[in-house]
Amino acid sequence: MRLQTVEISGFRGFAADSLFDVDADAIVVVGANGNGKTSFYDAILWALTGRVQRLSDSTQRLVNRFSDSGQARVRVRMGVERGAHLLTVTRTFDGKEARISVEESGEILRGPEAEGRLIRVLWSNAAGAVDPFSTLGNVLTRSVYLQQDLISQFIDDASDHDRFNAISELVGAGRITDLQSELERSKAAWSKATNAKSAELNLLRNRIVNLEARLAELRARQTVQPVEMDNAEWSTWWADIAELGVTISGPPPLSRESQVAIDNAMKQLDAERRALERKLHLIDQISGDLVALSALDRSDPSEGRAVLATLRERINVLKEDVREEQARMSKARSIQAELEEYVEQMHTLASIALQHLGASCPVCEQTYDVEGTRRRLELMVSRAGALPFVDDGENLRAALENLSTAESEALRLEMSLRQQESAEAAYSSLKQGIGKRALELGIQVEEETSSDYLLSVRKDVWSAIENASEAQNRGERFALQLSRMGDAASINELASEIATLKQKLVVEQRDLTDRTRTGDRAQIIIETLRESASDVVAERIQNLQPLLTDMYGRVDVHPAFQAVKFLTSVVRGRGRLTTVVSDPQSAVESDAPETVLSSSQLNALAVCTFLSLNMGLEKPPLDAIMLDDPLQSLDDINLLGLIDLLRQAKETRQLFVSTHDARFGSLLGRKLRPNSVHQRTVLITLDGWGRAGPSVDHREIHADPAPMRLKAVAA
């Protein structure tokens, strides 16, 4: 299938409508970087597959921002040969919904029908794939469209397993690989279920072991054969415990409910006995409290309170007397101090005056009676000293003594009153406690209650406790009999259950064996498919090897590593394809070309691999080779060899080559010009990019009218 026309509108670099006439044997696309060369190839890829796989982000970005219609639209017309139209594919995307239509012989198909028809026409092997268009896209990008930024991916970035899968798809073994992968997934799920069943069998075996251990324990414990149950005694016991307050009705002695019923009855009996024991304790507490009540001194404290009030009034009066006496003595002491100070001053003045007595007064110089004055002064000096205190404090001491005596008496009365109040509080507490306990017991108890009454009540409670204990003992004997009889029944049930589980184990074990055998057979099929896929790929690679070797030598990739080959293998169930370059002269080889080749040489190897895969396929999806600007990835020497290969490929494939270099474009035009009137070469120029996209110019390249001549020059 060959391309004839490509119409692009609103897709990536093309906002306005652009029509490309590609109904030619060679199409050379020339345009500066950014002018839409890659968008042209991506448009063809998107129209045929619905995706551009190298653009892993959202499909929203495929719509040109300046599109008048707000949608991307690509229409590709194809035919089996130049000039013979056969199929038209139209794909649109408005940012939300993608649509496709296929027109063939006047019939228009849309949606899934159109997609199915397109797959059948281009690559029918993909019809059985999980994602047919993803498979188709991989085939196109591996053998038809060599993308500019992914030239060396197949050799450099892809893993050995990815290369093997890619080749498998190209040589027609893709569905074998898919079947192998599907069987491996199913085998994994089958193995998981088988392992789960094996685990369940282990649990079943463990359960049988545990049950057998339990059976052996019951048989060892059953040393005494169970005796027959006395129905009359059984019924009597249930009647007796009913009188003791047990509310459970007695079932027949050998019924399924017997053991549960007697266990519950024994719990109620134990609870009843504990309640009776508490009553006995309450009765003993009441007796002790009554004895304590009789020992309390409950004299009336009102008389003592009156005496204390009178005494406190007297204390207040005595305190006032003490304060008054203290004030009087303080005033007397002040007067005494002032008098002593006066006498001291007179003594000092008299002493000074005696020292200065003369014929006349030293102050006023008047005459006076010197001797009389001297005698008076000497008398004043002789009388100097402390004056006797007129009050010795006897009244104050007496008042303080009376106050102390009254306060001591008041303290004694207060302590006595506190004791009486404490006795009254103890009496109230005892009375309250006796009342609560009597209420709990349901009896009437007063302070004057006789001890005989409490002894009678205590005797009744003690008798009830003995009856409950005796009933518990009888119940335990019945429980033991039932347990022994239950052990016998359990032995029979366990033996029956063990036999049933062993039968189930045999059946499940047989099923597990069958599942394991099935899994082993599936593994054999998987291994056979692996070997078959590897054999098919190896055979096709062997067929492609001469073509790859020829192209690698003509491009002259490396001066030393002049040979290349593919090696296939199966490692851990996964097919692998390894690229090996070698130096035939020194027998040196490398299975990692990226370590011995430069970037340009590695790209040249990738181009040779790509062309050999394309040319080696009997029926590729498109009878075309699309190279997106190989000039940016190859050296000039490699390019000359590549052009020679392309001239040869043009004879069997529709050739698309783009370049950013106008001179290289002219060279391609000359080298790929038609060799006859039946061939056609078109030069498409993309120029002047604007918001509407680049301008598109088509130019026909005609055959050289002058025949080629060879001229020999003598050396």
XYZ file of C-alpha atoms in Angstrom:
715
model
C 0.000 0.000 0.000
C 1.484 3.393 -1.093
C 0.538 6.938 -0.069
C -0.921 9.270 -2.697
C -2.104 12.451 -0.974
C -1.974 13.772 2.576
C -4.319 16.569 3.712
C -3.509 18.200 7.058
C -5.575 20.796 8.921
C -5.236 21.952 12.543
C -2.700 19.216 13.376
C 0.425 20.247 15.295
C 2.426 22.686 13.076
C -0.292 22.977 10.410
C -3.151 25.301 11.394
C -4.554 25.954 7.908
C -5.429 23.352 5.267
C -2.328 21.903 3.587
C -2.407 19.386 0.736
C 0.625 17.202 -0.071
C 0.912 15.354 -3.361
C 3.005 12.304 -2.449
C 1.970 10.019 -5.330
C 5.596 9.552 -6.303
C 8.446 7.067 -5.960
C 10.600 9.500 -3.997
C 9.439 12.461 -1.925
C 12.066 14.870 -0.592
C 10.811 17.265 2.097
C 13.005 20.314 2.706
C 12.406 22.831 5.475
C 14.233 24.592 8.280
C 13.895 23.229 11.787
C 10.498 24.108 13.202
C 8.785 24.380 9.819
C 6.734 21.193 10.164
C 8.752 18.294 8.714
C 8.165 16.055 11.750
C 4.537 17.221 11.988
C 4.066 15.987 8.402
C 5.252 12.468 9.314
C 3.380 12.490 12.654
C 0.177 13.389 10.790
C 0.501 10.259 8.623
C 1.257 8.117 11.691
C -1.690 9.602 13.625
C -4.126 9.144 10.720
C -3.218 5.449 10.451
C -2.909 4.547 14.184
C -4.745 7.256 16.142
C -1.699 8.059 18.269
C 1.848 9.385 18.170
C 3.585 7.098 20.638
C 6.700 9.181 21.180
C 4.442 12.020 22.416
C 3.462 10.325 25.657
C 1.497 13.292 27.025
C -2.127 14.141 26.325
C -3.615 13.905 22.824
C -4.928 17.425 23.449
C -1.565 18.786 22.270
C -2.084 17.418 18.784
C -4.605 20.202 18.063
C -2.967 23.374 16.747
C -3.725 26.428 18.917
C -4.428 28.535 15.797
C -6.775 26.037 14.154
C -9.823 27.841 12.713
C -12.070 24.838 13.265
C -10.684 24.024 16.717
C -9.926 20.463 15.655
C -7.152 18.390 14.117
C -7.943 16.663 10.830
C -5.759 14.437 8.638
C -6.852 12.650 5.466
C -4.611 10.093 3.774
C -5.331 8.557 0.377
C -3.573 5.294 -0.496
C -3.337 2.858 -3.374
C -1.540 -0.308 -4.307
C 0.399 1.486 -7.029
C 0.989 5.025 -8.265
C -2.146 6.604 -9.706
C -4.503 3.817 -8.559
C -6.612 5.087 -5.652
C -7.933 2.416 -3.295
C -8.436 3.637 0.278
C -9.045 6.971 2.033
C -8.546 7.324 5.799
C -9.859 10.426 7.595
C -9.219 11.017 11.294
C -10.386 14.055 13.325
C -10.065 15.159 16.938
C -11.811 18.155 18.530
C -10.018 18.025 21.858
C -12.592 15.675 23.405
C -13.630 13.058 20.892
C -11.723 11.357 18.084
C -13.448 10.117 14.920
C -12.276 7.964 12.045
C -13.759 7.041 8.678
C -12.487 4.747 5.938
C -13.714 5.079 2.354
C -13.187 2.123 0.034
C -14.827 1.539 -3.367
C -17.498 4.157 -2.637
C -18.379 2.620 0.751
C -17.752 4.711 3.859
C -17.111 2.963 7.189
C -16.948 4.759 10.530
C -15.948 3.994 14.088
C -14.998 0.411 15.023
C -15.885 -0.891 11.544
C -13.490 1.608 9.980
C -10.753 0.700 12.468
C -11.237 -3.029 11.791
C -11.026 -2.508 8.038
C -7.892 -0.352 8.370
C -6.147 -3.024 10.466
C -7.048 -5.759 7.986
C -5.691 -3.712 5.049
C -2.468 -2.487 6.665
C -1.398 -5.226 9.134
C -3.841 -8.085 9.578
C -1.526 -9.778 12.081
C -2.466 -7.041 14.586
C -6.156 -8.013 14.510
C -5.588 -10.627 17.214
C -3.548 -8.327 19.471
C -4.884 -6.855 22.708
C -4.384 -3.326 21.328
C -4.276 -3.603 17.519
C -3.459 0.052 16.818
C -0.664 0.114 19.389
C 0.780 -2.959 17.656
C 0.368 -1.282 14.247
C 2.087 1.849 15.567
C 5.040 -0.210 16.833
C 5.371 -1.948 13.464
C 5.263 1.368 11.568
C 7.866 3.046 13.793
C 10.134 -0.019 13.662
C 10.054 -0.639 9.918
C 8.438 2.277 8.020
C 8.810 5.589 9.869
C 12.221 6.329 11.423
C 11.569 9.244 13.738
C 14.206 11.930 14.007
C 14.618 11.917 17.796
C 14.356 8.104 18.123
C 16.812 6.947 15.457
C 19.068 4.895 17.763
C 16.359 3.794 20.205
C 16.091 0.279 18.764
C 19.843 -0.293 19.170
C 20.677 1.849 22.206
C 17.682 2.306 24.530
C 15.527 -0.762 23.874
C 16.235 -3.875 25.954
C 17.106 -7.249 24.422
C 13.576 -8.467 25.220
C 11.938 -5.372 23.662
C 14.007 -5.859 20.492
C 12.990 -9.520 20.351
C 9.285 -8.626 20.697
C 9.612 -5.940 18.018
C 11.229 -8.349 15.570
C 8.656 -11.014 16.480
C 5.869 -8.655 15.474
C 7.602 -7.670 12.248
C 8.277 -11.256 11.119
C 4.740 -12.423 11.918
C 5.421 -14.159 15.241
C 3.772 -11.461 17.332
C 0.641 -13.480 18.004
C 2.783 -16.423 19.105
C 4.482 -14.119 21.576
C 1.101 -12.749 22.685
C -0.222 -16.294 23.141
C 2.873 -17.180 25.118
C 2.426 -14.119 27.366
C -1.269 -14.864 27.865
C -0.496 -18.497 28.713
C 2.194 -17.355 31.162
C -0.308 -15.064 32.902
C -2.886 -17.856 32.993
C -0.244 -20.304 34.208
C 0.723 -17.881 36.985
C -2.921 -17.564 38.043
C -3.322 -21.368 37.815
C -0.196 -21.874 39.936
C -1.446 -19.353 42.480
C -4.769 -21.202 42.769
C -2.928 -24.541 42.956
C -0.698 -23.225 45.745
C -3.775 -21.974 47.588
C -5.365 -25.423 47.255
C -2.138 -27.015 48.494
C -2.218 -24.702 51.508
C -5.843 -25.692 52.133
C -4.814 -29.365 52.016
C -2.114 -28.672 54.606
C -4.729 -27.065 56.825
C -6.972 -30.098 56.303
C -4.128 -32.430 57.260
C -3.409 -30.345 60.365
C -7.083 -30.462 61.314
C -7.126 -34.264 60.996
C -3.992 -34.468 63.186
C -5.561 -32.184 65.813
C -8.812 -34.152 65.806
C -6.955 -37.439 66.162
C -4.999 -35.994 69.107
C -8.276 -34.849 70.687
C -9.791 -38.313 70.118
C -6.802 -39.987 71.766
C -7.094 -37.594 74.722
C -10.798 -38.370 75.188
C -10.192 -42.095 75.001
C -7.370 -41.879 77.528
C -9.505 -39.787 79.878
C -12.428 -42.204 79.722
C -11.004 -44.647 82.289
C -14.400 -45.094 84.011
C -17.436 -46.118 82.022
C -20.329 -43.668 82.458
C -23.196 -44.900 84.666
C -26.828 -44.522 83.794
C -28.475 -41.297 84.910
C -31.125 -41.614 87.701
C -34.042 -39.660 86.242
C -35.855 -39.346 89.613
C -32.756 -37.994 91.344
C -32.199 -35.652 88.386
C -35.737 -34.259 88.654
C -35.477 -33.930 92.454
C -32.285 -31.924 92.145
C -33.873 -29.473 89.707
C -36.860 -29.042 92.080
C -34.541 -28.438 95.045
C -32.473 -25.791 93.302
C -35.661 -24.091 92.101
C -36.571 -23.553 95.778
C -33.099 -22.027 96.244
C -33.873 -19.424 93.562
C -32.502 -21.058 90.361
C -34.718 -19.996 87.430
C -33.534 -22.528 84.803
C -35.902 -25.394 83.955
C -34.447 -28.876 83.981
C -34.261 -30.575 80.524
C -34.231 -34.358 80.062
C -30.965 -35.786 81.425
C -29.659 -37.129 78.085
C -30.742 -34.237 75.841
C -28.349 -31.918 73.963
C -29.313 -29.082 76.326
C -28.425 -30.992 79.515
C -24.768 -29.964 79.765
C -25.440 -26.288 78.984
C -28.413 -26.215 81.376
C -26.506 -27.743 84.283
C -23.561 -25.389 83.709
C -25.883 -22.374 83.861
C -27.687 -23.801 86.918
C -24.364 -24.303 88.708
C -23.435 -20.685 87.968
C -26.735 -19.490 89.447
C -26.263 -21.772 92.495
C -22.797 -20.363 93.061
C -24.160 -16.824 92.771
C -26.970 -17.682 95.224
C -24.500 -19.169 97.721
C -22.314 -16.079 97.490
C -25.375 -13.877 98.108
C -26.249 -15.941 101.213
C -22.691 -15.650 102.476
C -22.938 -11.899 102.087
C -26.184 -11.908 104.115
C -24.386 -13.823 106.850
C -21.634 -11.216 106.830
C -24.211 -8.400 107.042
C -25.904 -10.051 110.024
C -22.545 -10.314 111.819
C -21.852 -6.638 111.062
C -25.270 -5.615 112.463
C -24.608 -7.583 115.671
C -21.251 -5.863 116.112
C -22.787 -2.423 115.464
C -25.505 -3.032 118.073
C -22.841 -3.906 120.658
C -20.956 -0.714 119.759
C -24.172 1.340 120.149
C -24.728 0.058 123.655
C -21.181 1.055 124.646
C -21.520 4.690 123.546
C -21.837 7.478 126.251
C -24.728 9.670 125.080
C -25.002 12.275 127.948
C -26.864 15.525 127.177
C -24.367 18.264 126.185
C -26.840 21.195 126.614
C -25.921 21.854 130.291
C -22.240 21.867 129.433
C -22.876 24.262 126.541
C -24.667 26.722 128.986
C -21.812 26.561 131.498
C -19.302 27.120 128.659
C -21.247 30.175 127.457
C -21.253 31.691 130.990
C -17.562 30.939 131.361
C -16.760 32.590 128.050
C -18.614 35.762 129.183
C -16.559 35.778 132.418
C -13.369 35.322 130.385
C -14.283 38.368 128.307
C -14.763 40.438 131.539
C -11.420 39.211 132.938
C -9.698 40.081 129.673
C -11.114 43.611 129.926
C -9.840 43.900 133.558
C -6.389 42.776 132.427
C -6.375 45.329 129.621
C -7.423 48.162 132.028
C -4.802 47.195 134.642
C -2.157 47.021 131.917
C -3.161 50.526 130.737
C -3.032 51.939 134.285
C 0.403 50.471 134.978
C 1.650 51.743 131.648
C 0.551 55.275 132.538
C 2.175 55.034 136.028
C 5.415 53.831 134.494
C 5.367 56.815 132.113
C 4.936 59.259 135.012
C 7.712 57.478 136.955
C 10.023 57.823 133.978
C 9.293 61.530 133.587
C 9.943 62.132 137.346
C 13.228 60.209 137.231
C 14.292 62.252 134.215
C 13.474 65.496 136.090
C 15.439 64.472 139.177
C 18.395 63.507 136.971
C 18.302 66.919 135.279
C 18.206 68.728 138.663
C 21.149 66.656 139.875
C 23.122 67.624 136.811
C 22.241 71.343 137.185
C 23.108 71.331 140.904
C 26.486 69.719 140.215
C 27.286 72.313 137.588
C 26.121 75.228 139.802
C 28.330 74.039 142.693
C 31.335 74.210 140.480
C 30.683 77.857 139.544
C 29.531 79.403 142.878
C 31.139 82.727 143.621
C 30.491 86.069 145.325
C 27.993 86.975 142.654
C 25.772 85.014 140.315
C 27.691 83.939 137.228
C 24.621 84.528 135.116
C 23.123 87.833 136.379
C 26.124 89.010 138.499
C 23.866 89.806 141.485
C 24.820 89.061 145.031
C 23.075 86.206 146.836
C 23.341 83.992 149.877
C 26.222 81.828 148.806
C 26.237 79.420 151.723
C 22.513 78.958 151.752
C 22.602 78.318 148.025
C 25.479 75.843 148.430
C 23.614 73.868 151.057
C 20.549 73.612 148.864
C 22.554 72.508 145.907
C 24.444 69.903 147.899
C 21.166 68.592 149.242
C 19.852 68.270 145.698
C 22.963 66.363 144.640
C 22.771 64.062 147.642
C 19.125 63.176 146.897
C 19.816 62.070 143.266
C 19.051 58.372 142.359
C 16.111 56.070 141.343
C 12.826 56.873 142.902
C 10.879 53.949 144.371
C 8.014 52.669 142.144
C 4.775 53.263 143.867
C 2.899 50.216 142.130
C 4.454 46.697 142.132
C 1.833 45.065 139.694
C 0.135 42.816 142.213
C -3.294 43.675 140.827
C -2.198 42.776 137.252
C -0.793 39.403 138.327
C -4.002 38.585 140.113
C -6.092 39.530 137.033
C -3.898 37.360 134.752
C -4.131 34.405 137.105
C -7.927 34.658 137.195
C -8.024 34.832 133.338
C -5.773 31.750 132.950
C -7.896 29.726 135.350
C -11.082 30.655 133.483
C -9.558 29.782 130.044
C -8.325 26.377 131.307
C -11.789 25.568 132.560
C -13.286 26.628 129.196
C -10.832 24.363 127.295
C -11.754 21.403 129.506
C -15.446 22.022 128.850
C -14.871 22.294 125.053
C -13.024 18.949 124.944
C -15.797 17.301 126.893
C -18.409 18.718 124.499
C -16.396 17.493 121.458
C -16.314 13.982 122.906
C -20.049 14.083 123.392
C -20.544 15.340 119.804
C -18.202 12.627 118.432
C -20.165 9.980 120.301
C -23.358 11.389 118.828
C -21.866 11.263 115.272
C -20.692 7.686 115.818
C -24.143 6.795 117.048
C -25.749 8.293 113.921
C -23.259 6.511 111.626
C -23.863 3.173 113.318
C -27.616 3.663 113.142
C -27.407 4.529 109.431
C -25.180 1.512 108.678
C -27.508 -0.809 110.599
C -30.467 0.592 108.678
C -28.809 0.040 105.260
C -27.746 -3.516 106.079
C -31.163 -4.347 107.553
C -32.832 -2.945 104.415
C -30.569 -5.106 102.248
C -31.440 -8.128 104.378
C -35.129 -7.271 104.392
C -35.482 -7.272 108.196
C -36.401 -4.705 110.833
C -33.594 -3.889 113.297
C -33.777 -1.342 116.114
C -31.388 -0.464 118.937
C -33.389 -2.538 121.360
C -33.492 -5.559 118.994
C -32.560 -8.666 120.934
C -29.572 -10.785 120.010
C -31.839 -13.865 119.934
C -33.671 -12.464 116.921
C -30.428 -11.919 114.995
C -29.182 -15.354 115.967
C -32.407 -16.847 114.574
C -31.999 -14.977 111.296
C -28.350 -15.999 111.098
C -29.277 -19.636 111.646
C -31.770 -19.544 108.767
C -29.191 -17.990 106.421
C -26.548 -20.511 107.421
C -28.978 -23.334 106.765
C -29.662 -21.921 103.285
C -25.910 -21.766 102.611
C -25.524 -25.420 103.578
C -28.450 -26.360 101.319
C -26.882 -24.442 98.386
C -23.488 -26.078 98.951
C -25.081 -29.519 99.128
C -27.007 -28.771 95.891
C -23.740 -27.701 94.229
C -22.089 -30.959 95.229
C -24.974 -32.960 93.770
C -24.871 -30.835 90.615
C -21.160 -31.450 90.209
C -21.781 -35.200 90.344
C -24.471 -34.836 87.637
C -22.095 -32.654 85.559
C -19.356 -35.286 85.845
C -21.769 -38.008 84.712
C -22.905 -35.869 81.773
C -19.275 -35.070 80.900
C -18.404 -38.759 80.793
C -21.463 -39.500 78.716
C -20.621 -36.468 76.518
C -17.055 -37.748 76.069
C -18.461 -41.026 74.757
C -20.667 -39.144 72.306
C -17.739 -36.860 71.356
C -15.560 -39.892 70.678
C -18.116 -41.216 68.228
C -18.565 -37.807 66.582
C -14.800 -37.231 66.296
C -14.242 -40.677 64.817
C -16.981 -40.027 62.248
C -15.624 -36.524 61.418
C -12.062 -37.850 61.034
C -13.259 -40.531 58.625
C -15.155 -37.920 56.567
C -12.170 -35.555 56.473
C -9.832 -38.355 55.393
C -12.147 -39.169 52.496
C -12.204 -35.475 51.571
C -8.391 -35.370 51.809
C -8.109 -38.240 49.316
C -10.416 -36.446 46.839
C -8.673 -33.070 47.256
C -5.247 -34.676 46.951
C -6.314 -36.353 43.689
C -7.599 -32.977 42.407
C -4.334 -31.280 43.402
C -2.352 -33.939 41.571
C -4.463 -33.383 38.442
C -4.000 -29.602 38.707
C -0.256 -30.010 39.092
C -0.139 -32.303 36.057
C -2.169 -29.753 34.067
C 0.212 -26.968 35.117
C 3.202 -29.050 34.034
C 1.628 -29.662 30.639
C 0.869 -25.938 30.290
C 4.510 -25.208 31.088
C 5.567 -27.601 28.331
C 3.284 -25.732 25.899
C 4.740 -22.386 27.040
C 8.291 -23.667 26.587
C 7.365 -24.987 23.139
C 5.888 -21.592 22.194
C 9.033 -19.872 23.452
C 11.205 -22.137 21.364
C 8.894 -21.753 18.360
C 8.914 -17.951 18.591
C 12.677 -17.977 19.019
C 13.082 -20.342 16.060
C 10.826 -18.197 13.841
C 12.654 -15.009 14.804
C 16.050 -16.683 14.405
C 15.103 -17.985 10.944
C 13.840 -14.584 9.778
C 16.875 -12.862 11.265
C 19.030 -15.341 9.383
C 17.206 -14.356 6.200
C 17.681 -10.664 6.984
C 21.348 -11.068 7.880
C 22.768 -10.746 4.297
C 20.719 -7.615 3.712
C 21.839 -6.079 7.035
C 25.465 -6.999 6.356
C 25.339 -5.456 2.875
C 23.761 -2.203 4.068
C 26.130 -1.928 7.055
C 29.131 -2.325 4.732
C 27.853 0.119 2.110
C 27.212 2.839 4.701
C 30.750 2.190 6.032
C 29.722 2.662 9.656
C 33.081 1.990 11.370
C 36.633 1.521 10.019
C 37.338 -1.508 12.238
C 33.989 -2.943 13.338
C 32.895 -3.676 9.783
C 30.483 -6.562 10.446
C 27.188 -6.716 12.311
C 24.785 -9.529 13.201
C 21.780 -10.274 15.379
C 21.832 -13.122 17.924
C 18.618 -14.582 19.388
C 18.295 -16.490 22.668
C 15.809 -17.439 25.356
C 16.837 -16.474 28.906
C 14.530 -17.345 31.805
C 11.670 -17.891 29.406
C 12.042 -14.500 27.703
C 13.203 -14.103 24.118
C 16.183 -11.804 23.654
C 17.745 -10.179 20.566
C 21.307 -8.901 20.857
C 23.138 -6.702 18.356
C 26.794 -7.687 17.874
C 29.394 -5.706 15.939
C 32.741 -7.296 15.152
C 36.131 -6.764 13.524
C 36.615 -9.696 11.114
C 40.397 -9.222 10.914
C 41.124 -9.281 14.679
C 38.128 -11.443 15.685
C 37.113 -8.784 18.235
C 33.403 -8.338 18.769
C 31.058 -6.462 21.139
C 27.449 -7.146 22.080
C 27.129 -3.550 23.347
C 27.534 -1.356 20.217
C 26.941 1.817 22.216
C 30.277 1.243 23.993
C 32.438 1.014 20.827
C 30.565 3.215 18.335
C 30.202 6.991 18.379
C 26.760 8.581 18.456
C 26.822 9.146 14.694
C 28.067 5.601 14.031
C 25.402 4.202 16.360
C 22.759 6.161 14.442
C 24.154 4.821 11.158
C 23.851 1.257 12.545
C 20.270 2.013 13.566
C 19.426 3.323 10.082
C 20.919 0.187 8.495
C 18.913 -1.999 10.868
C 15.764 -0.023 10.108
C 16.249 -0.286 6.325
C 17.037 -3.999 6.499
C 13.866 -4.627 8.510
C 11.848 -2.617 5.997
C 13.364 -4.171 2.898
C 13.346 -7.652 4.390
C 9.596 -7.674 5.087
C 7.538 -9.325 2.405
C 4.415 -7.301 3.109
C 5.040 -4.234 5.310
C 2.019 -2.114 6.415
C 3.078 0.501 3.848
C 5.358 -0.041 0.883
C 7.265 3.007 2.044
C 10.370 4.200 3.865
C 10.088 7.439 5.842
C 13.299 9.037 7.173
C 12.877 12.194 9.246
C 15.971 14.366 8.738
C 18.759 11.734 9.046
C 21.333 14.484 8.252
C 21.161 15.664 11.896
C 22.260 12.246 13.183
C 24.856 11.010 10.636
C 28.328 12.034 9.512
C 28.924 13.082 5.894
C 30.683 9.783 5.114
C 27.723 7.780 6.426
C 25.318 10.012 4.481
C 26.964 9.206 1.153
C 26.551 5.512 1.799
C 22.970 6.102 2.973
C 22.090 7.954 -0.253
C 23.415 5.015 -2.239
C 21.147 2.682 -0.215
C 18.159 4.954 -0.730
C 18.652 4.987 -4.495
C 18.460 1.207 -4.424
C 15.485 1.150 -2.012
C 13.541 3.580 -4.231
C 13.090 0.818 -6.766
C 10.861 -1.238 -4.422
C 9.676 1.235 -1.780
C 7.975 4.635 -1.823
C 10.736 6.778 -0.308
C 10.182 9.784 1.995
C 13.271 11.723 3.138
C 13.210 15.072 4.926
C 16.091 17.436 5.656
C 16.653 20.859 7.162
C 19.590 21.528 4.801
C 18.544 22.935 1.389
C 21.844 21.833 -0.241
C 21.387 18.283 1.005
C 17.805 18.483 -0.257
C 19.055 19.440 -3.721
C 21.568 16.588 -3.580
C 18.799 14.150 -2.647
C 16.666 15.491 -5.480
C 19.434 14.810 -7.991
C 20.380 11.403 -6.573
C 16.761 10.242 -6.324
C 15.588 11.650 -9.647
C 13.524 9.318 -11.879
C 15.337 6.752 -13.931
C 12.480 6.412 -16.441
C 9.269 8.040 -17.508
C 7.407 5.591 -15.325
C 8.957 6.985 -12.155
C 8.259 10.238 -10.347
C 10.202 12.302 -7.782
C 8.661 15.238 -5.885
C 10.468 17.965 -3.939
C 8.279 19.544 -1.220
C 9.528 22.735 0.369
C 8.159 23.972 3.730
C 8.954 27.637 4.206
C 7.879 30.811 5.937
C 6.164 29.398 8.984
C 3.357 31.570 10.401
C 0.311 31.148 12.623
C -1.437 29.356 9.776
C 1.557 27.024 9.366
C 4.293 26.852 6.738
C 3.801 27.520 3.058
C 3.937 24.315 0.989
C 5.621 24.250 -2.423
C 5.644 21.197 -4.705
C 8.225 20.830 -7.466
C 8.562 17.962 -9.888
C 12.068 16.606 -10.404
C 12.466 15.230 -13.919
C 14.776 12.555 -15.210
C 18.179 13.624 -16.511
C 17.786 13.802 -20.330
C 21.484 13.174 -20.875
C 22.563 9.565 -20.462
C 25.194 8.850 -17.887
C 28.718 8.551 -19.347
C 31.797 6.976 -17.885
C 35.137 8.605 -18.661
C 38.424 6.886 -18.125
C 41.413 9.025 -17.279
C 44.910 7.700 -17.693
C 47.077 7.885 -14.641
